[in-house]
Coordinates of C-alpha atoms in Angstrom, one line a residue:
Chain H
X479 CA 165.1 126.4 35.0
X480 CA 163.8 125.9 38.4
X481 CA 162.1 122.8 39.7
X482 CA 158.6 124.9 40.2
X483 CA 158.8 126.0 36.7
X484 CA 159.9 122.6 35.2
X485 CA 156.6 121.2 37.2
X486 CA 154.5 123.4 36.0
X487 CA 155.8 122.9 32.1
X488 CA 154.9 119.1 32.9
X489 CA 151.7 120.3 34.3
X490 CA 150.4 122.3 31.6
X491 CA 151.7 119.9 29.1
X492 CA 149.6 117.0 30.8
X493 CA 146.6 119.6 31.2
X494 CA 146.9 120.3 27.4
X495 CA 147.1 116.7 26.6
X496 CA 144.0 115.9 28.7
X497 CA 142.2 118.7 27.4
X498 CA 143.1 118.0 23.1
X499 CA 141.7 114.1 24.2
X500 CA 138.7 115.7 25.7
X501 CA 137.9 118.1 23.2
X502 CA 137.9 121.0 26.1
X503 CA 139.2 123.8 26.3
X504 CA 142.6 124.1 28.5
X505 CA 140.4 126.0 31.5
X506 CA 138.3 123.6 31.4
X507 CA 140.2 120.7 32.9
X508 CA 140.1 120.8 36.5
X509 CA 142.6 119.2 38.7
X510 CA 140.3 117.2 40.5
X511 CA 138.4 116.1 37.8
X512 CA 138.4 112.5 37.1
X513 CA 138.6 111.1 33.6
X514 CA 135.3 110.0 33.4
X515 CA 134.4 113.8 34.6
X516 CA 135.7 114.9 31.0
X517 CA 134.2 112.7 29.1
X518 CA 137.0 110.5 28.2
X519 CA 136.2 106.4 27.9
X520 CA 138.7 103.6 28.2
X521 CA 140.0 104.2 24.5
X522 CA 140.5 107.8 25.0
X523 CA 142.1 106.7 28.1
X524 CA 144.6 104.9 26.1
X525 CA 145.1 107.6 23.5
X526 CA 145.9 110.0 26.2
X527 CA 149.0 107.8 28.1
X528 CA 150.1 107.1 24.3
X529 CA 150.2 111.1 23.8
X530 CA 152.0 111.3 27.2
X531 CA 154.4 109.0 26.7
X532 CA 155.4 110.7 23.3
X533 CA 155.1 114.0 24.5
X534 CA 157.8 113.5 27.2
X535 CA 159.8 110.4 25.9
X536 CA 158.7 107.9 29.1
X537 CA 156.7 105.1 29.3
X538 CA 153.8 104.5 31.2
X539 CA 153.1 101.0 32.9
X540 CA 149.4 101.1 32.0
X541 CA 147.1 97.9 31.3
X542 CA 143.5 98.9 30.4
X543 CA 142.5 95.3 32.1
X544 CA 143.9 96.3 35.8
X545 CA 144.3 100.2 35.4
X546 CA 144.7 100.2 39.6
X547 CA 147.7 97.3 39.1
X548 CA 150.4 100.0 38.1
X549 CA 151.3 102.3 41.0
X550 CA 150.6 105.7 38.3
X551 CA 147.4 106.7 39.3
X552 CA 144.8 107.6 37.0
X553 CA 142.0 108.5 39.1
X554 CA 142.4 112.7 38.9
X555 CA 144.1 115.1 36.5
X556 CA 146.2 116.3 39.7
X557 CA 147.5 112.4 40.0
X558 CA 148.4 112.0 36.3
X559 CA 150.4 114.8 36.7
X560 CA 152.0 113.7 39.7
X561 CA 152.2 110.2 38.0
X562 CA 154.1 111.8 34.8
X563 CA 156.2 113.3 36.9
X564 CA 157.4 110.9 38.6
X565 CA 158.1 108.6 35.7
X566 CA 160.5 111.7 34.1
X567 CA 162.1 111.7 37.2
X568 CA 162.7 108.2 37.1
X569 CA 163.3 107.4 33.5
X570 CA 165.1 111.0 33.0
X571 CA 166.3 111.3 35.8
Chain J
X963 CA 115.9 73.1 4.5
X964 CA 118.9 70.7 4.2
X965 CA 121.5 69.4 6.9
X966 CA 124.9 70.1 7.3
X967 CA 127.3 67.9 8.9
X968 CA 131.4 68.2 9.3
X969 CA 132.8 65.1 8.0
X970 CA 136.5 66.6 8.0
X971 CA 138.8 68.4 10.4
X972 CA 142.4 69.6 10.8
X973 CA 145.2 72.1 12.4
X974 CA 148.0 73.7 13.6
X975 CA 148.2 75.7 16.7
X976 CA 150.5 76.1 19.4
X977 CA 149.5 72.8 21.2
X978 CA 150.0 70.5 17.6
X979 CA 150.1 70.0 14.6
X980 CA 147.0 67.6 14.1
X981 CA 144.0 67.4 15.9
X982 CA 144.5 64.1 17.5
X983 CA 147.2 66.2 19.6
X984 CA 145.5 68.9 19.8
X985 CA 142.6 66.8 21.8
X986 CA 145.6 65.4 24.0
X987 CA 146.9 68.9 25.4
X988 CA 142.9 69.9 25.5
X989 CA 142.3 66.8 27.8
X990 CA 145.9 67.1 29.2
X991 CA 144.9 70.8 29.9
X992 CA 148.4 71.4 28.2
X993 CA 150.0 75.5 27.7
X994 CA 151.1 76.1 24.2
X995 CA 151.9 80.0 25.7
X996 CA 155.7 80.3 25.4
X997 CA 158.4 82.7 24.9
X998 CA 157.9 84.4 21.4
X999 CA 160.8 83.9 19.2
X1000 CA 161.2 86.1 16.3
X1001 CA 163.2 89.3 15.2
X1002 CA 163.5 92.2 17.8
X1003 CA 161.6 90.5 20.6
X1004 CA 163.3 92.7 23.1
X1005 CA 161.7 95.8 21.7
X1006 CA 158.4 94.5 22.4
X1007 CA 156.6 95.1 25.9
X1008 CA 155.0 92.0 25.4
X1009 CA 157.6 89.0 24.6
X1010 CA 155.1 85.6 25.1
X1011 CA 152.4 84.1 22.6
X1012 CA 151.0 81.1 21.6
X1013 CA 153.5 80.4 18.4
X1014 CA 153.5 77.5 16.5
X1015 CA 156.7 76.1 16.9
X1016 CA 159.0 73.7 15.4
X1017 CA 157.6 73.8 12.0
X1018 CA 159.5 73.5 8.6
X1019 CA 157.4 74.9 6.0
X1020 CA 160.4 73.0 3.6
X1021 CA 159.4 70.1 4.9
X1022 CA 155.4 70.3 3.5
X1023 CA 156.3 73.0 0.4
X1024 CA 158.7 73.4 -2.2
X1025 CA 160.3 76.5 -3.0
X1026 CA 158.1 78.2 -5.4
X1027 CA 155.3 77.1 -3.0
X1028 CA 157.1 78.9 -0.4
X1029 CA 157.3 82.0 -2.4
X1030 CA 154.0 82.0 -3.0
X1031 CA 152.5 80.9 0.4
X1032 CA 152.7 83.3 3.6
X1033 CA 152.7 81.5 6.6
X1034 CA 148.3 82.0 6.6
X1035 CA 147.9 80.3 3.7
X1036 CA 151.1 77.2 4.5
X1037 CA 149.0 77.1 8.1
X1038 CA 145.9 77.0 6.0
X1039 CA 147.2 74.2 3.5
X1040 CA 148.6 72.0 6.2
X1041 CA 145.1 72.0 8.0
X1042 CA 143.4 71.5 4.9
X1043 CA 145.2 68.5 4.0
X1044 CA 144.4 66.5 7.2
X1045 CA 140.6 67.8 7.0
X1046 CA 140.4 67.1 3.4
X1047 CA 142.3 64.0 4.0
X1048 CA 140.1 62.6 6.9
X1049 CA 136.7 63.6 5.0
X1050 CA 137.5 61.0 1.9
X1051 CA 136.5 63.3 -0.6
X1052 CA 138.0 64.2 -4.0
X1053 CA 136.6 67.2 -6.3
X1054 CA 135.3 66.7 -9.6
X1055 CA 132.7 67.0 -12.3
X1056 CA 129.8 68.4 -10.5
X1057 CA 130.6 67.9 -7.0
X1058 CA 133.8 70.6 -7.4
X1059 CA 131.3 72.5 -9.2
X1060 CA 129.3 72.5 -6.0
X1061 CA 131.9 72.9 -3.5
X1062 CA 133.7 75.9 -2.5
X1063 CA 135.9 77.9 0.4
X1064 CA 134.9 80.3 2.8
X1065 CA 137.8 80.9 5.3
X1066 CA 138.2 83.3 7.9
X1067 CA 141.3 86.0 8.3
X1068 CA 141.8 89.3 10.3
X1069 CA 145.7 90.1 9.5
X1070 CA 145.9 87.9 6.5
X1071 CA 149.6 87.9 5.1
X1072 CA 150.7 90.3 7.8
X1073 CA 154.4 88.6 7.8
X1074 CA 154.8 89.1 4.3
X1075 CA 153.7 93.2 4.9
X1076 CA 155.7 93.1 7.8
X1077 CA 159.0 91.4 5.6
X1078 CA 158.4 93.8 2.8
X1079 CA 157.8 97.0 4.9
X1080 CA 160.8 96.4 7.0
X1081 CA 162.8 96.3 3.2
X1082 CA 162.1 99.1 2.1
X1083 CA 161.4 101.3 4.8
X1084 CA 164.2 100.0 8.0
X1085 CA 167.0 98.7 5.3
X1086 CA 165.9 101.2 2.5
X1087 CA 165.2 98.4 -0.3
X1088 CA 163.7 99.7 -3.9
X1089 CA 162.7 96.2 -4.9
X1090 CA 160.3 93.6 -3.4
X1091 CA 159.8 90.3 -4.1
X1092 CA 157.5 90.1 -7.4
X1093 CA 155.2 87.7 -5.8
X1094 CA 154.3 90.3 -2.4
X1095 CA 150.7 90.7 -3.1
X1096 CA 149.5 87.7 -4.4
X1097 CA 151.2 86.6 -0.8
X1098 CA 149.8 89.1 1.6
X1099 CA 146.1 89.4 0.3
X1100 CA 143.6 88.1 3.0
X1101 CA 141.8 86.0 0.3
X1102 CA 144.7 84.3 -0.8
X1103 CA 144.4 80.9 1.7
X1104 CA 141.0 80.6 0.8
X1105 CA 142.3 80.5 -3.2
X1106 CA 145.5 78.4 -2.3
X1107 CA 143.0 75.7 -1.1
X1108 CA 140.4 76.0 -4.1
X1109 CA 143.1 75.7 -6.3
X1110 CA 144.4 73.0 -5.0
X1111 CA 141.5 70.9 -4.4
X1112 CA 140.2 71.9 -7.4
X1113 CA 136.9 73.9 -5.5
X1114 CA 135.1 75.9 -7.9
X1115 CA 132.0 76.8 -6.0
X1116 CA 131.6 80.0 -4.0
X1117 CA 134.1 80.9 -2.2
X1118 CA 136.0 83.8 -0.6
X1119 CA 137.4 85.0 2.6
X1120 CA 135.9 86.9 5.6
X1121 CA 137.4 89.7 7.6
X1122 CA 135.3 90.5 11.1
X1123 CA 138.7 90.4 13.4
X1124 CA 138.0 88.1 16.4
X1125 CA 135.1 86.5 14.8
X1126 CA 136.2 85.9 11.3
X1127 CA 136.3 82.6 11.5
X1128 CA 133.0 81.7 13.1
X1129 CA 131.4 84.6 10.7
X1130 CA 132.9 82.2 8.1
X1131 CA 132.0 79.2 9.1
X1132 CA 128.3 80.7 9.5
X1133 CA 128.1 80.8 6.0
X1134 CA 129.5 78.0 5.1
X1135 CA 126.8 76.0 6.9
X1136 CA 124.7 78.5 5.0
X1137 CA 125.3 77.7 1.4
X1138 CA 124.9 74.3 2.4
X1139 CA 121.9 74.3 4.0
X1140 CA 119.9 76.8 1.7
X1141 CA 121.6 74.7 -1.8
X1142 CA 123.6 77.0 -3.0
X1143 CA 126.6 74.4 -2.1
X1144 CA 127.0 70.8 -1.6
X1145 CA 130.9 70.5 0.1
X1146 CA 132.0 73.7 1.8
X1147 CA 135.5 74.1 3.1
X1148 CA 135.9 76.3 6.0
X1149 CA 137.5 77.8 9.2
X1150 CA 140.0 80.2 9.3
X1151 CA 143.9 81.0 9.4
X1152 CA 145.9 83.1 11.4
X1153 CA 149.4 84.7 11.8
X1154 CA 150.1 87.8 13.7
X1155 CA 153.3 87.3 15.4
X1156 CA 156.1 89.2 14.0
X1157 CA 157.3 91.9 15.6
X1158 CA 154.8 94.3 13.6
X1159 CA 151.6 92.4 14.7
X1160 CA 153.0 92.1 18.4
X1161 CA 153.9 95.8 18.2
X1162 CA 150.3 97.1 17.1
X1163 CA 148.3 94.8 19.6
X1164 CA 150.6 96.3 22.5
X1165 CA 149.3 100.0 21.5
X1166 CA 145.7 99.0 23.0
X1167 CA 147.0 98.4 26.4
X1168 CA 144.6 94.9 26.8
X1169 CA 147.8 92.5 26.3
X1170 CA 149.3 90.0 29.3
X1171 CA 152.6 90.0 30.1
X1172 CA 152.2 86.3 31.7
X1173 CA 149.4 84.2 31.2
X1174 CA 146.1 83.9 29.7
X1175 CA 143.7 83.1 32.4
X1176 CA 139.9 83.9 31.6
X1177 CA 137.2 84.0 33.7
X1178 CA 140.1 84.2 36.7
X1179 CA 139.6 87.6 38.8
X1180 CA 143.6 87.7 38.5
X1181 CA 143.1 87.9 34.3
X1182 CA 145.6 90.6 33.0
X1183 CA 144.8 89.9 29.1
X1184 CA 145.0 88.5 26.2
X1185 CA 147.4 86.3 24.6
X1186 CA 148.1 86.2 21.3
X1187 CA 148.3 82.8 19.2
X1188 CA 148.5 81.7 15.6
X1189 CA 147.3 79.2 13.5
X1190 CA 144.9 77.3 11.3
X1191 CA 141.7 75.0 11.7
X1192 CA 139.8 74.0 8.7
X1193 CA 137.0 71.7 8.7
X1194 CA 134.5 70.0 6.0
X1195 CA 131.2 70.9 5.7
X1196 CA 128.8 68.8 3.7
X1197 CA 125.5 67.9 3.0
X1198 CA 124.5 65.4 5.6
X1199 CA 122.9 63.0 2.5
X1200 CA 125.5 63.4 0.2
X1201 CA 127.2 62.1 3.5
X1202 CA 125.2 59.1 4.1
X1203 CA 125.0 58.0 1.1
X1204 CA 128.7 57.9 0.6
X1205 CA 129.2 56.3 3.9
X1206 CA 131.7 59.6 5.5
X1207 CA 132.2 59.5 8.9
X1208 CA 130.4 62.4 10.2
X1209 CA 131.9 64.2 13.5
X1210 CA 129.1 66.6 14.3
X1211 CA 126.3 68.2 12.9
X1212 CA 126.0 72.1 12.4
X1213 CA 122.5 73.0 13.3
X1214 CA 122.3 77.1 13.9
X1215 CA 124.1 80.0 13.5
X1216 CA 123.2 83.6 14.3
X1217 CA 125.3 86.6 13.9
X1218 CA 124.8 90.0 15.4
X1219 CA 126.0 93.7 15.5
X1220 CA 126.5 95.8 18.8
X1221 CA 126.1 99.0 16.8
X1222 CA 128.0 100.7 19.9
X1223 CA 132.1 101.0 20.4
X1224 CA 134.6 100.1 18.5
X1225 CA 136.3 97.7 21.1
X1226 CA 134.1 97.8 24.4
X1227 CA 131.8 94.2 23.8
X1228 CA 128.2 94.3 24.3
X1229 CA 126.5 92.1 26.7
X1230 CA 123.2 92.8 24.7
X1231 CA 124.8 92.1 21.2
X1232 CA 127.0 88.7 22.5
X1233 CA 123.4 87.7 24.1
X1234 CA 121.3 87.9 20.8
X1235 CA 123.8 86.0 19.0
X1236 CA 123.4 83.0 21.5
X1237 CA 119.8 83.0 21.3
X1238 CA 119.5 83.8 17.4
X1239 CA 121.7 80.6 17.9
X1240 CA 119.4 78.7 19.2
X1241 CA 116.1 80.1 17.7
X1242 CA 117.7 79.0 14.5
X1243 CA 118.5 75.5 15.7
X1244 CA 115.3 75.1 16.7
X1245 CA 116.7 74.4 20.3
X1246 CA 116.0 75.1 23.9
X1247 CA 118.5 76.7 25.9
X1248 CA 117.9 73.8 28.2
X1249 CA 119.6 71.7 25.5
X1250 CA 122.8 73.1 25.2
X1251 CA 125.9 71.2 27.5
X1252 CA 128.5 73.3 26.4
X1253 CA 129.7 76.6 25.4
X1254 CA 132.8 77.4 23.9
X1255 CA 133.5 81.0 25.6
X1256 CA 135.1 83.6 23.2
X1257 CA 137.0 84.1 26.4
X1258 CA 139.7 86.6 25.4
X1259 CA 141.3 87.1 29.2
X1260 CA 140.6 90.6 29.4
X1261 CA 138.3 92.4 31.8
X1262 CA 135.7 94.0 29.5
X1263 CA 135.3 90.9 27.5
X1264 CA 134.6 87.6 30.5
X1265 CA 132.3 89.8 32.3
X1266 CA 130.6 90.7 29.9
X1267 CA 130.3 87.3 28.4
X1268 CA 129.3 86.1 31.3
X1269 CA 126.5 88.5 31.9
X1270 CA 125.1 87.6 28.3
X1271 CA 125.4 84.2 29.2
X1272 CA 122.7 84.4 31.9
X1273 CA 121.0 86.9 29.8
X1274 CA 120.4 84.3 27.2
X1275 CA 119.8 80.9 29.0
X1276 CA 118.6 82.2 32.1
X1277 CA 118.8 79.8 35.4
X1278 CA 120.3 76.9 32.9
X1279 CA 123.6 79.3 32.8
X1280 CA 124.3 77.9 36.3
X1281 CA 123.7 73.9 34.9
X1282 CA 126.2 74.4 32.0
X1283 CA 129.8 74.1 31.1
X1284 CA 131.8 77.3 29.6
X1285 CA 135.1 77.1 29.2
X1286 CA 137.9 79.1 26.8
X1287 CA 140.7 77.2 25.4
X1288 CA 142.1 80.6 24.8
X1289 CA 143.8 79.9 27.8
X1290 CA 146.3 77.5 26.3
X1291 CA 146.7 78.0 22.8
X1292 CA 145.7 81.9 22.6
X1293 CA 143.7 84.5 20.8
X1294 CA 144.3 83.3 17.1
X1295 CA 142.0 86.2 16.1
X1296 CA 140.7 85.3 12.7
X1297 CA 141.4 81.9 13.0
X1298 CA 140.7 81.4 17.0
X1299 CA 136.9 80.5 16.3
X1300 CA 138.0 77.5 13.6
X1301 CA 140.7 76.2 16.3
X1302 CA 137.5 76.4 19.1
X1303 CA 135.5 74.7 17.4
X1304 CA 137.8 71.7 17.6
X1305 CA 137.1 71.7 21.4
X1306 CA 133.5 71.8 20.8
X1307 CA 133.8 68.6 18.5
X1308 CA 135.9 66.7 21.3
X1309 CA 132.9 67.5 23.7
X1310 CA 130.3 65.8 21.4
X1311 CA 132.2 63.4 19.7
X1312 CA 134.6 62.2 22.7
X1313 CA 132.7 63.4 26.2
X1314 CA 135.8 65.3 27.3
X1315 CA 135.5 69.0 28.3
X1316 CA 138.4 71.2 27.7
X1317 CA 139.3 73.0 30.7
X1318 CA 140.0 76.8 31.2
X1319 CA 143.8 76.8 32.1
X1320 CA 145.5 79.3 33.9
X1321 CA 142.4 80.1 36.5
X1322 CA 143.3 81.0 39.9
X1323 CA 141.0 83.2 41.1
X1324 CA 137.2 82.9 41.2
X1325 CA 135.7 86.4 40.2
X1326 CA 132.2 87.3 41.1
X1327 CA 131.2 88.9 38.2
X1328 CA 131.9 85.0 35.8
X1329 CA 130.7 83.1 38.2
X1330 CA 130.1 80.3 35.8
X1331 CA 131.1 76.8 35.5
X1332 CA 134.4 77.4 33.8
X1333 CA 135.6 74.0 33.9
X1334 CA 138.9 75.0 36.0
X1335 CA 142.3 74.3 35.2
X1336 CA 141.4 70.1 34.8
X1337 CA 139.2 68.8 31.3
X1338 CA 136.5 66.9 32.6
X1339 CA 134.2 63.9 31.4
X1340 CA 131.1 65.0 30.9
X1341 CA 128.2 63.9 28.1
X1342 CA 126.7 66.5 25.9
X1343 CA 125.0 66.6 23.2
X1344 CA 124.3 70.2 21.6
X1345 CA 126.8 72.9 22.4
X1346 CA 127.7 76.5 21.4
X1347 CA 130.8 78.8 20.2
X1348 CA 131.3 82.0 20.6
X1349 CA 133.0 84.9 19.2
X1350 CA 133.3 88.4 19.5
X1351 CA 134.6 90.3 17.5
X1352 CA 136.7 94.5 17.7
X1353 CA 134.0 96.1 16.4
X1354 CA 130.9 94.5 17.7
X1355 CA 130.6 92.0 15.3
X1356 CA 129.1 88.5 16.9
X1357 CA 129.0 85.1 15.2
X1358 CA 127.9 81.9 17.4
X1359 CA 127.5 78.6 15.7
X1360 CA 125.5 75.8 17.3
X1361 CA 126.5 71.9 16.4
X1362 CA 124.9 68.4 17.9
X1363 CA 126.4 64.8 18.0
X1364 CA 124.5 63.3 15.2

């Protein structure tokens, strides 16, 4: 499996994540859209990062008191996904 | 409508196990936050709390006491003993008649679950310990006490997490007041840390790795903590007449519900409970010195306590004293409004304001008079306690110096 593809597996996964916690459907879920643009509050916030960490075995630093304190990013879909896959590429890695 | 006073008070928390210490690390401004110690600490991401340590339940049980008596209900017992101790009173005849226990619990025997689950589910056990429910039920502190003071008024235990305590202290003053009690024993119990309390708190992302520091823009979290106050409630002629020493008077309680999210606070809901408070105290919010904050160390909560703080008293906001002892003996949940209201009683009874450790950073948005880092002498003579509870679910008490 090619890095492109193994990317994109991450991305979709992380898409299809964002989109269960949002209730949306998959297409739905642009990359630029913030969190807030889906409807999803701090709890679903937290729900999500718990289903990503399980999804892909890793573990998020994430504290709901200084979201911006951690250096993964939560401010876009496209930056979660970059986020997660860094953290598989360090924790896998 | 009749008076209430407290004419009893005791604990255990992470700073002591009495309250005269407990008032020396309030004025000393003293960190009970430590390194936890218990089983599989290094699989938690969050390793400090406000443990109570260096206690022997041998020491103040015997064995079949032990057996029966999670470490709520022995936390429970040992405050009970110096509060029941300090009040003078003995129950009998009509007066136990009168006299009951409302106490305040979110997690109730959550060792003994924790124990028990770990038995049979980790190390594949088929038989518990006969005695497991009787030990984990929430309600069993509050019995542990009647039984042994021989209370047989009304009494039973409150659940509203964060705010049990106060919620149960609330109707303590309550019974009193309306006649439906004449002695009330009260406050609340808690004890959370093992490694299954620890673990389920670090799910919600809101903990500190460090420190507790509320009201400080640097504030990472909360802090957990564990322990008991319990104080005695009674009639305040039944306590003149029999010459008690009384420590404060309870004047107002108001409790309120957000009706909004399930763990976001409400400024609106936290600021009806202050001035229900104070409606029902028949007080100005001129009056009040002091407020205990809820003061939990995480973003949503200070702010927004803060906010309803100048909601509900207006320009006075700026001429009062907040300050959250959460800081340095942590969030006891169920029990954490009992152990505040110890602060509260130093404030009236002692003119010494416990400080808000930990507080390094001034943030606009609580830009109250925290009482920094140092306690401070001050006079006052009303003051308030807050909690705040998951759920939405406010309780603030209001007490004067008599």
């Amino acid at each position: 499996m090619g890095d492109d593809t193994m990317t994109s597996a991450v991305r979709d996964k992380v898409i299809a994540l964002i989109a269960e916690q949002a209730m949306l459907p998959v297409g739905d879920v642009r990359a630029d859209a913030s969190m807030a643009d889906l409807g999803i509050d701090s709890l679903g916030l937290v729900e999500s990062i718990f289903a990503i960490e399980e999804a892909f075995d890793i573990s998020v630093p994430f504290n709901a008191n200084e979201p911006s304190a951690s250096d993964f990013d939560i401010s876009t879909v496209a930056s979660v996904v970059a986020g997660v896959e860094k953290l598989i590429a360090e924790q896998k890695g | 409508m009749r008076r209430v006073v407290i004419t009893g008070q005791g604990t255990i928390n992470a700073l002591a196990d009495t309250v005269a210490g407990t008032f020396e690390a309030f004025r000393e401004g003293r960190c009970g936050i430590g390194p936890l110690e218990m089983r599989d600490v290094d699989r938690l991401a969050i390793q400090i709390g406000g443990q109570v340590k260096g206690y022997d339940p041998h020491a103040e049980f015997n064995r079949q006491e032990i057996s029966l008596y999670d470490r709520f209900t022995q936390f429970t017992l040992h405050a009970a003993r110096e509060a029941i101790g300090q009040s003078g009173l003995t129950f009998e005849g009509a007066l136990a008649a009168d006299s009951g226990v409302i106490l305040g619990t979110s997690g109730g025997g959550l060792n003994t679950q924790d124990e028990n689950y770990r038995a049979v589910y980790e190390e594949g056990k088929n038989r518990v310990h006969p005695f497991v429910v009787p030990k984990l039920m929430n309600n069993a502190a509050t019995s542990h006490v009647s039984m042994r003071y021989n209370l047989k008024g009304p009494s039973f235990t409150v659940a509203t997490a964060c705010a049990s305590s106060n919620h149960a202290m609330g109707q303590a003053f309550q019974f009193i007041r309306s006649g439906m009690a004449t002695v009330m024993i009260t406050g609340g119990s808690e004890s959370m840390l093992c490694f299954g309390g620890v673990k389920a708190w670090e799910g919600l992302r809101v903990m500190s790795k460090d420190a507790c520091r509320p009201f400080s823009a640097n504030r990472n979290g909360m802090v957990q903590g564990e322990g008991a106050a319990i104080f005695v409630m009674e009639e305040y002629d039944h306590a003149r007449k029999r010459g008690a020493e009384i420590l404060a008077e309870v004047v107002g309680f108001a409790m309120t519900s957000d009706a909004s999210d399930i763990v976001m606070p409400s400024r609106q809901g936290a600021a009806r409970a202050m001035t229900g408070a104070l409606r029902d105290a028949r007080l100005n919010a001129s009056d009040v010195g002091y407020i205990n904050a809820h003061g939990t160390g995480t973003a949503a909560n200070d702010k927004t306590e803060c906010a309803a703080v100048s909601d509900a008293f207006g320009a006075h906001a700026d001429d009062l004293m907040i300050s959250s002892t959460k800081s340095m003996h942590g969030h006891v949940i169920g029990g954490t409004g009992a152990i505040e209201l110890l602060a509260c009683i130093m404030a009236l009874r002692e003119a010494v304001i416990a400080p808000t450790i930990g507080y390094e950073e001034p943030d606009p948005e609580c830009a109250l008079d925290v009482v920094p880092n140092e306690a401070r002498e001050a006079s006052v003579d009303t003051v308030l306690s807050n909690a705040f509870a998951f759920g939405g679910l406010n309780a603030v008490l209001a007490l004067q110096a008599v």
